[in-house]
Amino acid sequence: MKVFTKVLKHILFSITIVLTGFLLFTFVLSFNVNNTLMSSKYHETLLAKNNVYSYVNDLISASINEFFKNLDTEEANTQNAELLKILKNTTSPEMVNMNINSITEQIFQYFRGERKNLPDLYIDINMPSGQNEYDQAHVNARNPDISEQIKKINLQSILLTLNRTDILEQLKLIKFVYFVASHITELSIFFSVLMLLIISIIYKKTDAIVKWLLLALLACGFFNLAFSVVLFIFLNKLLPNSIYFLTIAMPLNSELILSYIRDLLSPLSLFCFTLGIVFSIFSIMFYFHKAKLMGILKAIKVLVSKLPVKSKKMLKYGVTVLVLVFILFGMGYNLYAFKSGYDSNNFSSVVSKLTNANTVTQVISAKDETIYTLQVKLKDSVTDEPVPNIKVSVSGHSKTPQKYYNLSEITDEEGVAKFILGKGKFHLSFTSPVSDINYSLPAPFFYEIKSAGITILTVNLEKIKPADGIAEIEVLNEENNPVKNLELYLNEELEIEPEQDQKQDDDSSAFTDTETLKCYSVTNSKGIAVFKLPQGKYNVGFSKSKFPEEYIIPENFEINIYSDYVTRYTIRIENKTEESDPESAED
């Protein structure tokens, strides 16, 4: 039994050393990443170093010029002319540089959770010199101009308009990875202290505890050195060979991307290598000179031994309990923050897409063993109905034969697009020729054709749930002053799930009566009641029990809710006159 206990202690000793070393390595690595890779200022420096600003300016200028050549501007209507004006103003070098810096800063705010929406694209509309805001407003009122009214466009709106939901999913995936990494970083410290506490309880000897601590630092140094070597090999050997597959879906030059990634990750590799050497030398030096450290600890132990027996026990157990409570509180708080952030950011959809594969492959042999055919079939994930009119693009190099393919097909009525390719790995992307589509298209991915014959690739698509619309009902009195604390309700009985993270302006409130399943809203200090509902027509009325007696209650009225739109309704209520007040008439 003693032998088994001793072996178990040795196993626990070794496991906790490796685990603590990895936790310390995680903490140090995340500290460096937060100040470099996840810092917008650091990326702005790299963007300037690799001449990304000038490259993007040249790329946009060439694209815009080609667009203007193919467009007959003489026959363009007024709206097209205004949109062209916006494009010309937005694509100036100054605006492009400003937007690159703005997107760089705001995208990392989005990843860190400091910003809920994607970055905004600002439009270069400058106010004429010597003209104040009041005069400019009057000019806009007399001569409304789209380009003068639009100041910025959110990137999410642009991606939705272009039907690039795949990019939105990739950005949300990156945000989820950063979210998980940030919480692991915080938890690593608490777990490291917990490991130290466990070792202190099991091994009561100071010599064993010091040895464990030094070996944990040595393990941390080893993880830093190993990560540095792996990262160096990746940057110099693996990345140049695979840069094509990383940049195939990007409009940027592969050499530019390769240079940028190297400048981004090379300092991290050097930092980990240096830190690994320092940790290793530090732990080895202290191991061979631990006698001095032991002397200090023994002196402290002697001072503690002079205390009364009860005081020593109280000090020992008190410190242990205090440290344990600190660890449990810190871990509990971080786990609670993780759960709250997970729910508020709706990361469950990201996890669902990661855990549930949306492709099923079946290979059928062909008579000609030299033909490689890829048949992509799109279908509804719920009804299994085929999804037609979706553009499927396939690009990449084949090994047999040696050839580059860049093909596109639109799925037929059976939801099928066929491609004759070769043996190799290909990049598949999905887009819709029309903006109005009911399905969420999958993110681009690579697929490798290994066997000759017909390869059937089935992709399940999920339907897009229409976004709710918002109706703002403004209630004013005869003096055009807002009337607050009026309760409005819907005559329709609906089952509406209120959003936990929904914020109301001022003292406006909206709630759902779970018993009657009726939706209510109360006017805030600005006299506005807000309803967020699915698209449709609704009948709205005022609650008589909470309506002020000095006003005449209006009749019920109808509102229209449009998906992803805000509609404003204004209701004016009249004061009661002496003739309309029965009590006044009797008096």
Coordinates of C-alpha atoms in Angstrom, one line a residue:
M1 CA 0.0 0.0 0.0
K2 CA 2.9 2.3 0.9
V3 CA 4.5 1.5 -2.5
F4 CA 1.3 2.3 -4.4
T5 CA 0.9 5.6 -2.5
K6 CA 4.5 6.6 -3.3
V7 CA 4.1 5.7 -7.0
L8 CA 0.9 7.7 -7.1
K9 CA 2.6 10.7 -5.5
H10 CA 5.4 10.6 -8.1
I11 CA 2.9 10.4 -10.9
L12 CA 0.9 13.3 -9.5
F13 CA 4.2 15.2 -9.0
S14 CA 5.2 14.8 -12.7
I15 CA 1.7 15.5 -14.1
T16 CA 1.3 18.7 -12.1
I17 CA 4.8 19.9 -13.2
V18 CA 3.9 19.4 -16.9
L19 CA 0.5 20.9 -16.5
T20 CA 1.7 23.9 -14.6
G21 CA 4.5 24.5 -17.1
F22 CA 2.0 24.5 -19.9
L23 CA -0.4 26.9 -18.0
L24 CA 2.5 29.3 -17.4
F25 CA 3.5 29.1 -21.0
T26 CA -0.1 29.9 -22.0
F27 CA -0.2 32.9 -19.8
V28 CA 3.1 34.3 -21.1
L29 CA 2.2 33.6 -24.7
S30 CA -1.2 35.3 -24.4
F31 CA 0.4 38.3 -22.7
N32 CA 2.6 38.8 -25.8
V33 CA -0.2 38.1 -28.3
N34 CA -2.5 40.7 -26.6
N35 CA 0.2 43.3 -27.0
T36 CA 1.2 42.4 -30.6
L37 CA -1.1 40.3 -32.7
M38 CA -4.3 41.6 -31.0
S39 CA -3.1 45.3 -31.0
S40 CA -4.3 47.6 -33.8
K41 CA -1.3 49.9 -33.4
Y42 CA 1.0 46.9 -34.0
H43 CA -0.8 46.0 -37.2
E44 CA -0.8 49.7 -38.4
T45 CA 3.0 49.6 -38.2
L46 CA 3.2 46.3 -40.2
L47 CA 0.7 47.7 -42.8
A48 CA 3.0 50.7 -43.4
K49 CA 6.1 48.5 -43.4
N50 CA 4.7 46.2 -46.1
N51 CA 3.3 49.0 -48.2
V52 CA -0.2 47.7 -47.8
Y53 CA -1.7 51.2 -48.0
S54 CA -0.3 51.9 -51.5
Y55 CA -1.0 48.4 -52.7
V56 CA -4.7 48.6 -51.7
N57 CA -5.0 52.1 -53.2
D58 CA -3.6 50.8 -56.5
L59 CA -5.9 47.7 -56.4
I60 CA -9.0 49.8 -55.7
S61 CA -8.2 52.4 -58.3
A62 CA -7.7 49.8 -61.0
S63 CA -11.0 48.1 -60.0
I64 CA -12.9 51.3 -60.0
N65 CA -11.5 52.5 -63.3
E66 CA -12.4 49.1 -64.9
F67 CA -15.9 49.4 -63.4
F68 CA -16.4 52.9 -64.8
K69 CA -15.2 51.8 -68.3
N70 CA -17.8 49.0 -68.3
L71 CA -20.6 51.3 -67.1
D72 CA -22.4 53.6 -69.4
T73 CA -22.7 56.6 -67.1
E74 CA -24.6 58.7 -69.7
E75 CA -27.6 56.4 -69.3
A76 CA -27.4 56.0 -65.6
N77 CA -30.3 57.3 -63.5
T78 CA -30.1 59.8 -60.7
Q79 CA -29.6 57.1 -58.0
N80 CA -26.7 55.5 -59.9
A81 CA -25.1 58.9 -60.4
E82 CA -25.3 59.5 -56.6
L83 CA -23.8 56.1 -55.9
L84 CA -21.0 56.7 -58.4
K85 CA -20.3 60.0 -56.6
I86 CA -20.1 58.1 -53.3
L87 CA -17.7 55.6 -54.8
K88 CA -15.4 58.3 -56.2
N89 CA -15.3 60.2 -52.9
T90 CA -14.7 57.0 -50.9
T91 CA -11.9 55.7 -53.0
S92 CA -9.6 58.7 -52.6
P93 CA -6.2 57.7 -51.2
E94 CA -6.8 59.6 -48.0
M95 CA -10.1 57.9 -47.4
V96 CA -8.7 54.5 -48.2
N97 CA -5.9 55.0 -45.7
M98 CA -8.3 56.3 -43.1
N99 CA -10.7 53.4 -43.6
I100 CA -7.9 50.8 -43.4
N101 CA -6.8 52.3 -40.0
S102 CA -10.4 52.5 -38.8
I103 CA -11.2 48.9 -39.8
T104 CA -8.0 47.7 -38.2
E105 CA -8.9 49.3 -34.9
Q106 CA -12.6 48.5 -34.9
I107 CA -12.1 44.9 -35.9
F108 CA -10.0 44.2 -32.9
Q109 CA -12.5 45.9 -30.7
Y110 CA -15.1 43.6 -32.2
F111 CA -12.9 40.5 -31.4
R112 CA -12.3 41.7 -27.8
G113 CA -16.1 42.2 -27.3
E114 CA -15.7 46.0 -26.9
R115 CA -17.8 46.5 -30.0
K116 CA -20.9 44.6 -31.0
N117 CA -21.0 45.5 -34.6
L118 CA -18.4 45.1 -37.4
P119 CA -16.3 48.1 -38.4
D120 CA -17.8 51.0 -40.3
L121 CA -16.7 52.3 -43.7
Y122 CA -16.5 56.1 -43.7
I123 CA -17.4 58.1 -46.8
D124 CA -15.4 61.2 -47.8
I125 CA -18.0 64.0 -47.8
N126 CA -16.4 67.2 -46.6
M127 CA -18.4 70.3 -45.6
P128 CA -17.5 73.3 -47.7
S129 CA -15.2 75.7 -45.9
G130 CA -16.8 78.7 -44.2
Q131 CA -20.2 76.9 -44.0
N132 CA -21.5 76.0 -40.6
E133 CA -23.7 73.0 -39.7
Y134 CA -26.9 75.0 -39.7
D135 CA -26.4 76.3 -43.2
Q136 CA -25.3 72.9 -44.4
A137 CA -28.6 71.4 -43.0
H138 CA -30.6 73.9 -45.0
V139 CA -28.7 73.2 -48.1
N140 CA -29.4 69.5 -47.7
A141 CA -33.1 70.1 -47.1
R142 CA -33.4 72.2 -50.3
N143 CA -31.3 69.8 -52.4
P144 CA -31.3 66.4 -50.9
D145 CA -28.3 64.4 -52.0
I146 CA -27.7 60.7 -51.1
S147 CA -23.9 61.2 -50.9
E148 CA -24.4 64.1 -48.5
Q149 CA -26.7 62.2 -46.2
I150 CA -24.7 59.0 -45.9
K151 CA -21.7 59.4 -43.7
K152 CA -20.7 55.7 -43.0
I153 CA -21.8 52.2 -44.0
N154 CA -21.4 49.2 -41.7
L155 CA -19.3 46.4 -43.0
Q156 CA -21.9 43.9 -42.0
S157 CA -24.5 45.6 -44.2
I158 CA -22.1 45.4 -47.2
L159 CA -21.4 41.7 -46.7
L160 CA -25.2 41.0 -46.3
T161 CA -25.9 42.9 -49.5
L162 CA -23.2 41.0 -51.4
N163 CA -24.5 37.8 -49.8
R164 CA -21.1 37.0 -48.2
T165 CA -22.4 35.4 -45.0
D166 CA -19.4 33.1 -45.2
I167 CA -17.1 36.0 -44.3
L168 CA -19.4 36.9 -41.3
E169 CA -19.2 33.4 -40.1
Q170 CA -15.4 33.4 -40.3
L171 CA -15.2 36.7 -38.4
K172 CA -17.5 35.3 -35.7
L173 CA -15.4 32.2 -35.5
I174 CA -12.3 34.3 -34.9
K175 CA -14.1 36.2 -32.2
F176 CA -15.1 33.0 -30.6
V177 CA -11.5 31.7 -30.6
Y178 CA -10.2 34.9 -29.1
F179 CA -13.1 34.8 -26.5
V180 CA -12.1 31.3 -25.4
A181 CA -8.4 32.1 -25.4
S182 CA -8.9 35.2 -23.2
H183 CA -10.8 33.2 -20.6
I184 CA -8.2 30.3 -20.7
T185 CA -5.5 32.9 -20.0
E186 CA -7.2 34.1 -16.9
L187 CA -8.0 30.6 -15.7
S188 CA -4.4 29.5 -16.2
I189 CA -3.1 31.6 -13.3
F190 CA -5.8 30.2 -10.9
F191 CA -5.1 26.6 -12.0
S192 CA -1.3 27.2 -11.5
V193 CA -1.8 28.4 -8.0
L194 CA -4.2 25.5 -7.3
M195 CA -1.5 23.1 -8.5
L196 CA 1.0 24.7 -6.1
L197 CA -1.5 24.5 -3.2
I198 CA -2.1 20.8 -3.9
I199 CA 1.6 20.0 -3.9
S200 CA 2.1 22.0 -0.7
I201 CA -0.6 19.9 1.0
I202 CA 0.7 16.5 -0.3
Y203 CA 4.4 17.3 0.1
K204 CA 4.8 19.1 3.4
K205 CA 8.6 19.3 3.0
T206 CA 9.9 22.6 1.7
D207 CA 12.6 20.9 -0.4
A208 CA 10.0 19.0 -2.5
I209 CA 7.9 22.1 -3.0
V210 CA 10.9 24.2 -4.2
K211 CA 12.0 21.4 -6.5
W212 CA 8.5 21.2 -8.0
L213 CA 8.4 24.9 -8.5
L214 CA 11.7 25.0 -10.3
L215 CA 10.8 22.0 -12.5
A216 CA 7.6 23.8 -13.4
L217 CA 9.5 26.8 -14.6
L218 CA 11.8 24.5 -16.5
A219 CA 8.8 22.9 -18.2
C220 CA 7.5 26.4 -19.1
G221 CA 10.9 27.2 -20.7
F222 CA 10.7 23.9 -22.7
F223 CA 7.2 24.7 -24.0
N224 CA 8.4 28.1 -25.1
L225 CA 11.4 26.7 -26.9
A226 CA 9.3 24.0 -28.6
F227 CA 6.7 26.5 -29.8
S228 CA 9.4 28.8 -31.1
V229 CA 11.0 26.0 -33.1
V230 CA 7.7 24.8 -34.5
L231 CA 6.7 28.4 -35.5
F232 CA 10.1 29.0 -37.1
I233 CA 9.7 25.8 -39.2
F234 CA 6.2 26.8 -40.2
L235 CA 7.2 30.3 -41.3
N236 CA 10.2 29.2 -43.3
K237 CA 9.2 25.8 -44.7
L238 CA 5.5 25.1 -44.5
L239 CA 4.0 28.5 -45.1
P240 CA 5.7 29.3 -48.5
N241 CA 4.4 26.0 -49.8
S242 CA 0.9 26.5 -48.6
I243 CA 0.5 30.2 -49.2
Y244 CA -1.5 29.6 -52.3
F245 CA -4.2 27.8 -50.4
L246 CA -4.3 30.6 -47.8
T247 CA -4.7 33.4 -50.4
I248 CA -6.8 31.8 -53.1
A249 CA -9.9 33.5 -51.8
M250 CA -8.2 36.9 -51.3
P251 CA -7.7 39.6 -53.8
L252 CA -4.2 40.4 -52.4
N253 CA -0.8 39.3 -53.7
S254 CA 0.5 36.1 -52.1
E255 CA 4.0 37.5 -51.7
L256 CA 2.5 40.5 -49.8
I257 CA 0.5 38.1 -47.5
L258 CA 3.6 35.9 -46.9
S259 CA 5.7 38.9 -46.0
Y260 CA 3.0 40.3 -43.7
I261 CA 2.6 36.9 -41.8
R262 CA 6.3 36.6 -41.4
D263 CA 6.7 40.1 -40.0
L264 CA 3.7 39.4 -37.7
L265 CA 4.9 36.0 -36.3
S266 CA 8.7 36.2 -36.4
P267 CA 8.9 38.5 -33.3
L268 CA 6.6 36.1 -31.5
S269 CA 9.0 33.2 -32.3
L270 CA 12.0 35.2 -31.2
F271 CA 10.2 36.2 -28.0
C272 CA 9.3 32.6 -27.1
F273 CA 12.8 31.4 -27.9
T274 CA 14.4 34.1 -25.7
L275 CA 11.9 33.4 -22.9
G276 CA 12.5 29.7 -23.1
I277 CA 16.3 30.2 -22.7
V278 CA 15.7 32.6 -19.8
F279 CA 13.3 30.3 -17.9
S280 CA 15.6 27.3 -18.5
I281 CA 18.7 29.1 -17.2
F282 CA 16.8 30.7 -14.3
S283 CA 15.4 27.3 -13.1
I284 CA 18.8 25.5 -13.5
M285 CA 20.7 28.3 -11.6
F286 CA 18.2 28.3 -8.8
Y287 CA 18.3 24.4 -8.7
F288 CA 22.1 24.4 -8.1
H289 CA 21.9 27.3 -5.7
K290 CA 18.7 26.3 -3.9
A291 CA 20.6 26.0 -0.6
K292 CA 20.4 29.8 -0.2
L293 CA 16.7 29.8 -0.9
M294 CA 16.2 26.9 1.4
G295 CA 18.0 28.9 4.1
I296 CA 15.6 31.8 3.8
L297 CA 12.6 29.4 3.9
K298 CA 14.0 27.7 7.0
A299 CA 14.6 31.0 8.7
I300 CA 10.9 31.8 8.1
K301 CA 10.0 28.3 9.3
V302 CA 12.0 28.9 12.6
L303 CA 10.2 32.2 13.2
V304 CA 6.8 30.5 12.7
S305 CA 7.8 27.6 15.0
K306 CA 8.2 30.0 17.9
L307 CA 4.5 30.8 17.8
P308 CA 2.1 28.9 20.1
V309 CA 0.7 25.6 18.7
K310 CA -2.8 27.0 18.3
S311 CA -1.5 30.1 16.5
K312 CA 0.6 28.0 14.2
K313 CA -2.5 25.8 13.3
M314 CA -4.6 28.9 12.8
L315 CA -2.0 30.5 10.6
K316 CA -1.5 27.3 8.6
Y317 CA -5.1 26.5 8.0
G318 CA -6.1 30.1 7.7
V319 CA -3.7 30.8 4.9
T320 CA -4.7 27.5 3.1
V321 CA -8.4 28.3 3.3
L322 CA -7.8 31.9 2.2
V323 CA -5.8 30.8 -0.8
L324 CA -8.4 28.1 -1.7
V325 CA -11.3 30.6 -1.4
F326 CA -9.4 33.1 -3.6
I327 CA -8.8 30.4 -6.2
L328 CA -12.4 29.1 -6.2
F329 CA -13.8 32.7 -6.3
G330 CA -11.6 33.6 -9.2
M331 CA -12.4 30.5 -11.2
G332 CA -16.1 30.8 -10.4
Y333 CA -16.2 34.4 -11.5
N334 CA -14.4 33.6 -14.8
L335 CA -16.6 30.6 -15.5
Y336 CA -19.7 32.8 -14.9
A337 CA -18.3 35.5 -17.2
F338 CA -17.6 32.9 -19.8
K339 CA -21.1 31.6 -19.6
S340 CA -22.6 35.1 -19.8
G341 CA -20.4 36.1 -22.7
Y342 CA -21.1 32.8 -24.5
D343 CA -24.9 33.4 -24.3
S344 CA -24.9 37.1 -25.1
N345 CA -22.7 36.7 -28.2
N346 CA -24.7 33.7 -29.4
F347 CA -21.6 31.5 -29.8
S348 CA -23.8 28.4 -29.7
S349 CA -24.3 28.8 -33.5
V350 CA -20.6 28.8 -34.0
V351 CA -20.1 25.7 -31.9
S352 CA -23.0 24.0 -33.8
K353 CA -21.3 24.7 -37.1
L354 CA -18.0 23.4 -35.8
T355 CA -19.4 20.2 -34.3
N356 CA -21.9 19.3 -37.0
A357 CA -20.4 18.5 -40.3
N358 CA -22.6 19.8 -43.2
T359 CA -21.1 17.6 -45.9
V360 CA -21.7 13.9 -46.8
T361 CA -19.5 12.3 -49.5
Q362 CA -20.2 9.2 -51.5
V363 CA -17.8 7.9 -54.2
I364 CA -19.1 5.9 -57.1
S365 CA -16.6 4.2 -59.5
A366 CA -16.6 5.3 -63.1
K367 CA -15.8 3.2 -66.1
D368 CA -13.0 5.5 -67.2
E369 CA -10.4 5.5 -64.3
T370 CA -8.8 8.7 -65.7
I371 CA -11.9 10.9 -65.2
Y372 CA -12.4 12.8 -61.9
T373 CA -15.8 14.3 -61.6
L374 CA -17.1 16.3 -58.7
Q375 CA -20.8 16.6 -58.3
V376 CA -21.9 19.2 -55.7
K377 CA -25.5 18.8 -54.5
L378 CA -27.1 21.5 -52.3
K379 CA -30.2 20.6 -50.3
D380 CA -32.3 21.9 -47.4
S381 CA -31.0 20.6 -44.1
V382 CA -34.6 20.1 -42.8
T383 CA -36.7 19.1 -45.8
D384 CA -34.0 17.6 -48.0
E385 CA -35.4 19.6 -50.9
P386 CA -32.8 20.6 -53.6
V387 CA -31.6 24.2 -53.6
P388 CA -31.3 25.6 -57.2
N389 CA -29.8 28.8 -58.6
I390 CA -26.7 28.9 -56.3
K391 CA -23.3 29.6 -57.9
V392 CA -20.6 27.1 -57.0
S393 CA -17.0 28.1 -57.8
V394 CA -14.1 25.6 -57.9
S395 CA -10.5 26.6 -58.2
G396 CA -7.1 24.9 -57.6
H397 CA -4.3 22.9 -59.0
S398 CA -4.7 19.2 -59.9
K399 CA -1.9 16.6 -59.6
T400 CA -3.2 14.3 -62.3
P401 CA -3.1 15.9 -64.8
Q402 CA -1.0 18.9 -63.9
K403 CA -3.5 21.7 -64.6
Y404 CA -5.1 24.8 -62.9
Y405 CA -8.9 24.9 -62.8
N406 CA -11.1 27.9 -62.2
L407 CA -14.7 26.9 -62.9
S408 CA -18.2 28.1 -61.9
E409 CA -21.6 26.5 -62.3
I410 CA -25.1 27.3 -61.1
T411 CA -27.0 24.5 -59.4
D412 CA -29.9 23.2 -61.5
E413 CA -33.5 22.3 -60.4
E414 CA -32.0 19.2 -58.6
G415 CA -29.6 21.4 -56.7
V416 CA -26.6 19.9 -58.6
A417 CA -23.5 21.4 -60.1
K418 CA -21.0 19.2 -62.0
F419 CA -17.3 19.7 -62.6
I420 CA -14.8 17.6 -64.5
L421 CA -11.5 18.1 -62.7
G422 CA -8.3 16.1 -61.8
K423 CA -6.9 14.5 -58.7
G424 CA -6.0 17.2 -56.2
K425 CA -7.2 19.6 -53.6
F426 CA -9.7 22.3 -54.7
H427 CA -11.2 25.5 -53.1
L428 CA -15.0 25.6 -53.2
S429 CA -17.0 28.8 -52.6
F430 CA -20.7 29.5 -52.8
T431 CA -22.4 32.7 -53.8
S432 CA -25.9 33.7 -55.0
P433 CA -26.5 35.5 -58.3
V434 CA -29.4 37.3 -56.6
S435 CA -29.5 39.2 -53.4
D436 CA -32.8 37.7 -52.2
I437 CA -31.9 34.3 -50.9
N438 CA -33.5 32.3 -48.1
Y439 CA -30.5 30.2 -47.2
S440 CA -27.2 30.8 -45.3
L441 CA -24.4 29.8 -47.7
P442 CA -21.5 27.8 -46.2
A443 CA -18.1 29.3 -45.8
P444 CA -15.5 28.5 -48.5
F445 CA -13.5 25.3 -47.8
F446 CA -11.0 23.0 -49.4
Y447 CA -11.9 19.6 -50.7
E448 CA -9.5 16.9 -51.9
I449 CA -10.5 14.5 -54.7
K450 CA -8.5 11.3 -54.2
S451 CA -10.3 8.7 -56.3
A452 CA -11.2 8.5 -59.9
G453 CA -14.9 8.4 -60.8
I454 CA -17.8 10.5 -59.6
T455 CA -17.5 12.1 -56.2
I456 CA -20.8 13.3 -54.8
L457 CA -20.5 16.1 -52.3
T458 CA -23.8 16.9 -50.5
V459 CA -24.0 20.2 -48.7
N460 CA -26.8 20.9 -46.3
L461 CA -28.0 24.5 -46.2
E462 CA -29.9 26.1 -43.3
K463 CA -32.6 28.6 -43.9
I464 CA -32.1 32.2 -42.9
K465 CA -34.4 33.3 -40.2
P466 CA -35.9 36.7 -41.2
A467 CA -34.7 39.5 -38.9
D468 CA -37.2 41.2 -36.6
G469 CA -38.4 44.7 -37.4
I470 CA -38.8 47.6 -35.0
A471 CA -41.8 50.0 -34.6
E472 CA -41.3 53.2 -32.7
I473 CA -44.6 54.8 -31.6
E474 CA -44.2 58.4 -30.6
V475 CA -47.1 59.8 -28.4
L476 CA -47.4 63.6 -28.3
N477 CA -50.0 65.9 -26.7
E478 CA -51.6 68.9 -28.3
E479 CA -48.6 71.1 -27.5
N480 CA -46.3 68.5 -29.2
N481 CA -44.8 67.5 -25.9
P482 CA -44.0 63.8 -25.3
V483 CA -46.3 61.9 -23.0
K484 CA -44.5 59.3 -21.0
N485 CA -45.5 56.2 -19.0
L486 CA -48.4 55.3 -21.4
E487 CA -48.9 51.6 -21.8
L488 CA -49.5 50.2 -25.3
Y489 CA -50.4 46.6 -26.2
L490 CA -50.9 44.4 -29.2
N491 CA -54.3 42.9 -29.8
E492 CA -52.6 39.8 -31.4
E493 CA -51.6 37.1 -29.0
L494 CA -48.1 36.2 -29.8
E495 CA -45.3 34.2 -28.2
I496 CA -42.3 36.5 -28.1
E497 CA -39.0 35.7 -26.5
P498 CA -37.5 39.0 -25.1
E499 CA -33.8 39.5 -25.7
Q500 CA -31.7 39.5 -22.5
D501 CA -29.2 41.9 -23.9
Q502 CA -31.7 44.3 -25.4
K503 CA -31.2 47.8 -24.1
Q504 CA -34.0 50.4 -23.8
D505 CA -33.5 54.1 -24.1
D506 CA -34.1 56.1 -20.8
D507 CA -37.1 54.6 -18.9
S508 CA -38.7 52.8 -21.9
S509 CA -39.6 49.2 -21.2
A510 CA -41.0 46.3 -23.1
F511 CA -42.2 43.0 -21.6
T512 CA -44.2 39.9 -22.4
D513 CA -47.1 38.7 -20.3
T514 CA -46.5 34.9 -20.3
E515 CA -50.0 34.2 -19.2
T516 CA -51.9 36.0 -21.9
L517 CA -49.1 36.0 -24.4
K518 CA -49.7 39.7 -25.2
C519 CA -46.9 42.1 -26.0
Y520 CA -46.7 45.4 -24.2
S521 CA -44.5 48.5 -24.3
V522 CA -44.4 51.7 -22.2
T523 CA -43.5 55.2 -23.6
N524 CA -40.2 56.5 -22.3
S525 CA -39.2 60.1 -21.3
K526 CA -39.3 61.0 -25.0
G527 CA -42.8 59.6 -25.4
I528 CA -41.6 56.7 -27.5
A529 CA -42.8 53.1 -27.1
V530 CA -40.8 50.4 -28.9
F531 CA -42.0 47.1 -30.3
K532 CA -39.6 44.6 -31.8
L533 CA -41.6 41.9 -33.7
P534 CA -41.5 39.6 -36.7
Q535 CA -42.5 41.1 -40.0
G536 CA -46.3 41.6 -40.4
K537 CA -49.3 43.8 -39.6
Y538 CA -50.3 44.4 -36.0
N539 CA -53.2 46.2 -34.2
V540 CA -52.1 48.4 -31.3
G541 CA -54.2 50.0 -28.6
F542 CA -53.7 52.0 -25.3
S543 CA -54.4 50.3 -22.0
K544 CA -57.4 52.1 -20.5
S545 CA -56.4 51.3 -16.9
K546 CA -53.1 53.1 -17.2
F547 CA -54.2 56.0 -19.4
P548 CA -54.3 59.5 -17.9
E549 CA -57.7 60.9 -17.2
E550 CA -56.9 64.3 -18.7
Y551 CA -56.6 62.9 -22.2
I552 CA -59.0 61.3 -24.6
I553 CA -57.9 57.7 -25.3
P554 CA -57.3 57.2 -29.1
E555 CA -58.9 54.3 -31.0
N556 CA -56.8 51.3 -31.9
F557 CA -54.6 51.6 -35.0
E558 CA -52.6 49.4 -37.3
I559 CA -48.8 49.3 -37.6
N560 CA -46.6 47.5 -40.2
I561 CA -43.4 45.8 -39.2
Y562 CA -40.7 45.3 -41.9
S563 CA -37.8 42.9 -41.4
D564 CA -34.6 44.7 -40.3
Y565 CA -36.3 48.2 -40.6
V566 CA -37.3 50.8 -38.0
T567 CA -40.7 52.4 -38.7
R568 CA -41.8 55.5 -36.7
Y569 CA -45.5 56.3 -36.0
T570 CA -46.6 59.5 -34.3
I571 CA -49.9 59.6 -32.4
R572 CA -51.3 62.9 -31.0
I573 CA -53.7 62.7 -28.1
E574 CA -56.2 65.4 -27.3
N575 CA -57.0 67.0 -23.9
K576 CA -60.5 66.5 -22.5
T577 CA -62.7 69.6 -22.8
E578 CA -65.4 70.6 -20.3
E579 CA -68.1 69.4 -22.7
S580 CA -66.5 66.0 -23.1
D581 CA -66.1 65.5 -19.3
P582 CA -69.3 64.1 -17.8
E583 CA -68.4 65.2 -14.3
S584 CA -67.8 68.7 -15.4
A585 CA -71.1 68.8 -17.2
E586 CA -73.0 67.7 -14.1
D587 CA -71.4 70.3 -12.0

